[in-house]
PDB file of C-alpha atoms in Angstrom:
ATOM      1  CA  UNK A 559     117.029 123.430  53.498  1.00 53.00           C
ATOM      2  CA  UNK A 560     119.273 124.207  55.994  1.00 57.00           C
ATOM      3  CA  UNK A 561     117.209 125.930  58.291  1.00 63.00           C
ATOM      4  CA  UNK A 562     114.444 123.052  58.451  1.00 59.00           C
ATOM      5  CA  UNK A 563     117.489 120.505  58.873  1.00 56.00           C
ATOM      6  CA  UNK A 564     119.014 123.250  62.157  1.00 61.00           C
ATOM      7  CA  UNK A 565     115.056 123.513  63.240  1.00 63.00           C
ATOM      8  CA  UNK A 566     115.384 119.318  63.876  1.00 60.00           C
ATOM      9  CA  UNK A 567     118.860 119.256  65.508  1.00 60.00           C
ATOM     10  CA  UNK A 568     117.367 121.566  67.950  1.00 74.00           C
ATOM     11  CA  UNK A 569     114.128 120.084  68.590  1.00 75.00           C
ATOM     12  CA  UNK A 570     114.286 117.747  71.699  1.00 79.00           C
ATOM     13  CA  UNK A 571     111.881 115.216  70.281  1.00 78.00           C
ATOM     14  CA  UNK A 572     114.048 114.797  67.283  1.00 77.00           C
ATOM     15  CA  UNK A 573     117.266 114.599  69.524  1.00 81.00           C
ATOM     16  CA  UNK A 574     115.358 111.807  71.706  1.00 83.00           C
ATOM     17  CA  UNK A 575     114.488 110.158  68.319  1.00 83.00           C
ATOM     18  CA  UNK A 576     117.718 110.400  67.219  1.00 80.00           C
ATOM     19  CA  UNK A 577     119.359 108.599  70.016  1.00 85.00           C
ATOM     20  CA  UNK A 578     116.835 105.647  69.573  1.00 88.00           C
ATOM     21  CA  UNK A 579     117.605 105.167  66.097  1.00 85.00           C
ATOM     22  CA  UNK A 580     121.514 105.323  66.857  1.00 84.00           C
ATOM     23  CA  UNK A 581     121.136 101.898  68.978  1.00 87.00           C
ATOM     24  CA  UNK A 582     119.312 100.375  65.595  1.00 87.00           C
ATOM     25  CA  UNK A 583     121.873  98.099  64.154  1.00 83.00           C
ATOM     26  CA  UNK A 584     120.443  99.466  60.468  1.00 78.00           C
ATOM     27  CA  UNK A 585     121.451 103.098  61.060  1.00 81.00           C
ATOM     28  CA  UNK A 586     124.530 102.889  63.829  1.00 80.00           C
ATOM     29  CA  UNK A 587     127.114 103.764  60.990  1.00 82.00           C
ATOM     30  CA  UNK A 588     124.892 106.302  59.491  1.00 83.00           C
ATOM     31  CA  UNK A 589     127.145 109.819  59.449  1.00 83.00           C
ATOM     32  CA  UNK A 590     126.195 112.697  61.737  1.00 79.00           C
ATOM     33  CA  UNK A 591     125.602 115.244  58.716  1.00 80.00           C
ATOM     34  CA  UNK A 592     123.240 112.436  56.909  1.00 80.00           C
ATOM     35  CA  UNK A 593     121.317 111.513  60.059  1.00 78.00           C
ATOM     36  CA  UNK A 594     118.557 114.651  59.519  1.00 79.00           C
ATOM     37  CA  UNK A 595     117.768 113.321  56.001  1.00 82.00           C
ATOM     38  CA  UNK A 596     117.653 110.101  57.152  1.00 82.00           C
ATOM     39  CA  UNK A 597     115.398 111.090  59.812  1.00 82.00           C
ATOM     40  CA  UNK A 598     112.998 113.435  57.321  1.00 84.00           C
ATOM     41  CA  UNK A 599     113.011 109.663  55.215  1.00 87.00           C
ATOM     42  CA  UNK A 600     111.062 107.925  58.294  1.00 90.00           C
ATOM     43  CA  UNK A 601     107.705 107.722  58.651  1.00 93.00           C
ATOM     44  CA  UNK A 602     106.133 107.375  62.372  1.00 94.00           C
ATOM     45  CA  UNK A 603     103.033 105.256  62.999  1.00 97.00           C
ATOM     46  CA  UNK A 604     101.461 104.076  66.286  1.00 98.00           C
ATOM     47  CA  UNK A 605      99.494 101.071  66.833  1.00 98.00           C
ATOM     48  CA  UNK A 606      97.218  99.670  69.028  1.00 99.00           C
ATOM     49  CA  UNK A 607      96.908  96.086  70.666  1.00 98.00           C
ATOM     50  CA  UNK A 608      95.249  93.762  67.997  1.00 98.00           C
ATOM     51  CA  UNK A 609      96.323  96.161  65.056  1.00 98.00           C
ATOM     52  CA  UNK A 610      97.744  94.507  61.847  1.00 98.00           C
ATOM     53  CA  UNK A 611     101.106  96.093  60.595  1.00 97.00           C
ATOM     54  CA  UNK A 612     100.923  93.972  57.637  1.00 96.00           C
ATOM     55  CA  UNK A 613      99.398  90.548  56.187  1.00 96.00           C
ATOM     56  CA  UNK A 614     101.069  87.460  54.592  1.00 94.00           C
ATOM     57  CA  UNK A 615     101.011  88.070  50.833  1.00 93.00           C
ATOM     58  CA  UNK A 616     101.037  91.583  50.886  1.00 94.00           C
ATOM     59  CA  UNK A 617     103.526  93.460  48.972  1.00 92.00           C
ATOM     60  CA  UNK A 618     106.245  94.644  50.825  1.00 90.00           C
ATOM     61  CA  UNK A 619     107.288  98.341  50.316  1.00 91.00           C
ATOM     62  CA  UNK A 620     108.925  99.218  53.752  1.00 93.00           C
ATOM     63  CA  UNK A 621     111.132  97.950  56.735  1.00 91.00           C
ATOM     64  CA  UNK A 622     109.955  98.471  60.268  1.00 95.00           C
ATOM     65  CA  UNK A 623     111.460  99.633  63.472  1.00 94.00           C
ATOM     66  CA  UNK A 624     109.994  98.995  66.424  1.00 96.00           C
ATOM     67  CA  UNK A 625     110.402 101.818  68.838  1.00 96.00           C
ATOM     68  CA  UNK A 626     108.109 100.593  71.845  1.00 96.00           C
ATOM     69  CA  UNK A 627     105.522  97.823  71.976  1.00 98.00           C
ATOM     70  CA  UNK A 628     105.607  94.296  71.114  1.00 99.00           C
ATOM     71  CA  UNK A 629     105.115  93.040  67.664  1.00 98.00           C
ATOM     72  CA  UNK A 630     103.736  89.239  66.744  1.00 98.00           C
ATOM     73  CA  UNK A 631     105.178  87.748  63.137  1.00 95.00           C
ATOM     74  CA  UNK A 632     103.051  84.955  62.516  1.00 96.00           C
ATOM     75  CA  UNK A 633     102.649  82.858  59.448  1.00 94.00           C
ATOM     76  CA  UNK A 634      99.611  80.583  58.220  1.00 93.00           C
ATOM     77  CA  UNK A 635     100.638  76.966  58.780  1.00 92.00           C
ATOM     78  CA  UNK A 636      96.799  75.684  57.474  1.00 89.00           C
ATOM     79  CA  UNK A 637      93.247  76.590  57.297  1.00 91.00           C
ATOM     80  CA  UNK A 638      92.662  79.110  60.086  1.00 87.00           C
ATOM     81  CA  UNK A 639      95.985  78.099  61.929  1.00 93.00           C
ATOM     82  CA  UNK A 640      98.947  79.987  62.506  1.00 93.00           C
ATOM     83  CA  UNK A 641     102.514  79.618  63.776  1.00 94.00           C
ATOM     84  CA  UNK A 642     104.182  82.047  65.785  1.00 95.00           C
ATOM     85  CA  UNK A 643     107.684  83.037  64.445  1.00 91.00           C
ATOM     86  CA  UNK A 644     108.596  85.802  66.925  1.00 92.00           C
ATOM     87  CA  UNK A 645     107.604  88.273  69.310  1.00 96.00           C
ATOM     88  CA  UNK A 646     109.630  91.430  68.715  1.00 95.00           C
ATOM     89  CA  UNK A 647     110.386  94.199  71.123  1.00 96.00           C
ATOM     90  CA  UNK A 648     111.953  97.667  71.296  1.00 95.00           C
ATOM     91  CA  UNK A 649     115.069  98.496  68.914  1.00 92.00           C
ATOM     92  CA  UNK A 650     113.924  95.278  66.768  1.00 91.00           C
ATOM     93  CA  UNK A 651     113.276  95.493  63.033  1.00 89.00           C
ATOM     94  CA  UNK A 652     111.555  93.651  60.617  1.00 91.00           C
ATOM     95  CA  UNK A 653     110.304  93.560  56.558  1.00 90.00           C
ATOM     96  CA  UNK A 654     113.813  94.419  55.508  1.00 86.00           C
ATOM     97  CA  UNK A 655     113.955  92.177  52.605  1.00 84.00           C
ATOM     98  CA  UNK A 656     110.898  94.301  51.291  1.00 82.00           C
ATOM     99  CA  UNK A 657     113.610  96.855  50.532  1.00 79.00           C
ATOM    100  CA  UNK A 658     115.248  94.916  47.556  1.00 81.00           C
ATOM    101  CA  UNK A 659     112.090  93.375  46.236  1.00 84.00           C
ATOM    102  CA  UNK A 660     108.219  93.725  45.670  1.00 81.00           C
ATOM    103  CA  UNK A 661     107.477  90.144  46.808  1.00 87.00           C
ATOM    104  CA  UNK A 662     104.847  89.311  48.996  1.00 91.00           C
ATOM    105  CA  UNK A 663     105.269  89.280  52.784  1.00 92.00           C
ATOM    106  CA  UNK A 664     106.079  85.496  54.045  1.00 90.00           C
ATOM    107  CA  UNK A 665     104.367  86.459  57.603  1.00 93.00           C
ATOM    108  CA  UNK A 666     101.746  88.872  59.061  1.00 95.00           C
ATOM    109  CA  UNK A 667     102.794  91.525  61.964  1.00 97.00           C
ATOM    110  CA  UNK A 668     100.242  92.216  64.646  1.00 98.00           C
ATOM    111  CA  UNK A 669     100.464  94.406  67.273  1.00 98.00           C
ATOM    112  CA  UNK A 670     100.183  92.698  71.037  1.00 98.00           C
ATOM    113  CA  UNK A 671     100.402  96.025  73.026  1.00 99.00           C
ATOM    114  CA  UNK A 672     100.188  99.516  72.069  1.00 99.00           C
ATOM    115  CA  UNK A 673     103.481  99.886  69.563  1.00 98.00           C
ATOM    116  CA  UNK A 674     105.431 103.039  67.698  1.00 97.00           C
ATOM    117  CA  UNK A 675     107.120 101.872  64.955  1.00 97.00           C
ATOM    118  CA  UNK A 676     109.460 104.125  61.935  1.00 95.00           C
ATOM    119  CA  UNK A 677     109.128 103.038  58.350  1.00 95.00           C
ATOM    120  CA  UNK A 678     111.602 103.616  55.741  1.00 90.00           C
ATOM    121  CA  UNK A 679     109.733 102.777  52.341  1.00 91.00           C
ATOM    122  CA  UNK A 680     111.626 101.432  49.608  1.00 88.00           C
ATOM    123  CA  UNK A 681     110.876 104.700  47.921  1.00 88.00           C
ATOM    124  CA  UNK A 682     112.513 106.635  50.444  1.00 86.00           C
ATOM    125  CA  UNK A 683     115.444 104.704  50.235  1.00 81.00           C
ATOM    126  CA  UNK A 684     115.869 105.316  46.911  1.00 82.00           C
ATOM    127  CA  UNK A 685     115.915 109.351  47.554  1.00 83.00           C
ATOM    128  CA  UNK A 686     118.186 108.692  50.443  1.00 79.00           C
ATOM    129  CA  UNK A 687     120.652 106.953  48.351  1.00 80.00           C
ATOM    130  CA  UNK A 688     120.509 109.833  46.184  1.00 84.00           C
ATOM    131  CA  UNK A 689     120.611 113.014  48.597  1.00 82.00           C
ATOM    132  CA  UNK A 690     122.809 111.047  51.206  1.00 81.00           C
ATOM    133  CA  UNK A 691     124.628 108.266  50.057  1.00 82.00           C
ATOM    134  CA  UNK A 692     126.750 107.765  52.890  1.00 81.00           C
ATOM    135  CA  UNK A 693     123.795 106.975  54.966  1.00 80.00           C
ATOM    136  CA  UNK A 694     122.393 104.791  52.244  1.00 79.00           C
ATOM    137  CA  UNK A 695     125.290 102.973  52.006  1.00 82.00           C
ATOM    138  CA  UNK A 696     125.371 101.927  55.839  1.00 82.00           C
ATOM    139  CA  UNK A 697     122.020 100.977  55.447  1.00 81.00           C
ATOM    140  CA  UNK A 698     122.606  98.792  52.630  1.00 83.00           C
ATOM    141  CA  UNK A 699     125.678  97.433  53.950  1.00 85.00           C
ATOM    142  CA  UNK A 700     124.156  96.288  56.758  1.00 83.00           C
ATOM    143  CA  UNK A 701     120.841  94.729  55.022  1.00 83.00           C
ATOM    144  CA  UNK A 702     123.727  92.973  53.134  1.00 86.00           C
ATOM    145  CA  UNK A 703     125.107  91.738  56.692  1.00 88.00           C
ATOM    146  CA  UNK A 704     121.717  90.338  57.623  1.00 82.00           C
ATOM    147  CA  UNK A 705     120.972  88.605  54.513  1.00 82.00           C
ATOM    148  CA  UNK A 706     124.235  86.730  54.361  1.00 87.00           C
ATOM    149  CA  UNK A 707     123.958  85.907  57.923  1.00 85.00           C
ATOM    150  CA  UNK A 708     120.290  84.441  57.431  1.00 77.00           C
ATOM    151  CA  UNK A 709     121.525  82.633  54.515  1.00 80.00           C
ATOM    152  CA  UNK A 710     124.409  80.953  56.028  1.00 87.00           C
ATOM    153  CA  UNK A 711     122.538  79.895  58.746  1.00 80.00           C
ATOM    154  CA  UNK A 712     119.543  78.361  56.629  1.00 75.00           C
ATOM    155  CA  UNK A 713     122.471  76.627  54.742  1.00 84.00           C
ATOM    156  CA  UNK A 714     123.633  75.202  58.154  1.00 84.00           C
ATOM    157  CA  UNK A 715     120.331  74.033  59.243  1.00 75.00           C
ATOM    158  CA  UNK A 716     119.908  71.985  55.669  1.00 69.00           C
ATOM    159  CA  UNK A 717     123.559  70.564  55.582  1.00 66.00           C
ATOM    160  CA  UNK A 718     122.665  67.240  57.142  1.00 59.00           C
ATOM    161  CA  UNK A 719     119.414  66.883  54.699  1.00 51.00           C
ATOM    162  CA  UNK A 720     121.759  67.915  51.591  1.00 50.00           C
ATOM    163  CA  UNK A 721     124.212  65.820  52.657  1.00 53.00           C
ATOM    164  CA  UNK A 722     122.179  62.693  52.277  1.00 52.00           C
ATOM    165  CA  UNK A 723     121.361  63.750  48.457  1.00 50.00           C
ATOM    166  CA  UNK A 724     118.623  65.461  46.887  1.00 49.00           C
ATOM    167  CA  UNK A 725     115.403  63.290  47.940  1.00 51.00           C
ATOM    168  CA  UNK A 726     115.495  64.006  51.524  1.00 48.00           C
ATOM    169  CA  UNK A 727     115.810  67.634  51.202  1.00 43.00           C
ATOM    170  CA  UNK A 728     112.780  67.967  48.744  1.00 41.00           C
ATOM    171  CA  UNK A 729     110.842  66.386  50.956  1.00 43.00           C
ATOM    172  CA  UNK A 730     111.937  69.135  53.635  1.00 43.00           C
ATOM    173  CA  UNK A 731     110.911  71.595  51.078  1.00 41.00           C
ATOM    174  CA  UNK A 732     107.475  70.093  49.884  1.00 35.00           C
TER     175      UNK A 732
END
């Protein structure tokens, strides 16, 4: 095991990837001694323009971290119609809620340009939590921060409707 980790640390490609991943908020606080295990837990995938990474309705099983390229996140808004939610670039991540549950994806992800992503599967996160608890804890703490910020933002957007009573809020949800 030690020789395997040592070979990673001496590999220039590993060091390039490590520098990139340290810039990603999810991994910023991962202790150096556990970074090799984190790196082993990540899968790397390359996509061409037009490739679909996942579709709305698919069961989410992984967090995606975009190293290079552009990914469009879009959702269906009617028969044959989609709405662009975001265009993501290097360093962005998406699909993080899938680390917590097995619910269907709420949007689709499509490569707009040739792209490389790293994936952290939910099963690998479980293994990481056991074998590298500080790395797992750092990832889970950041995930909690992201979800709390989104919940707060959602609540603030709905505050005027909520103050008017349940009827306008129900109309907005419908």
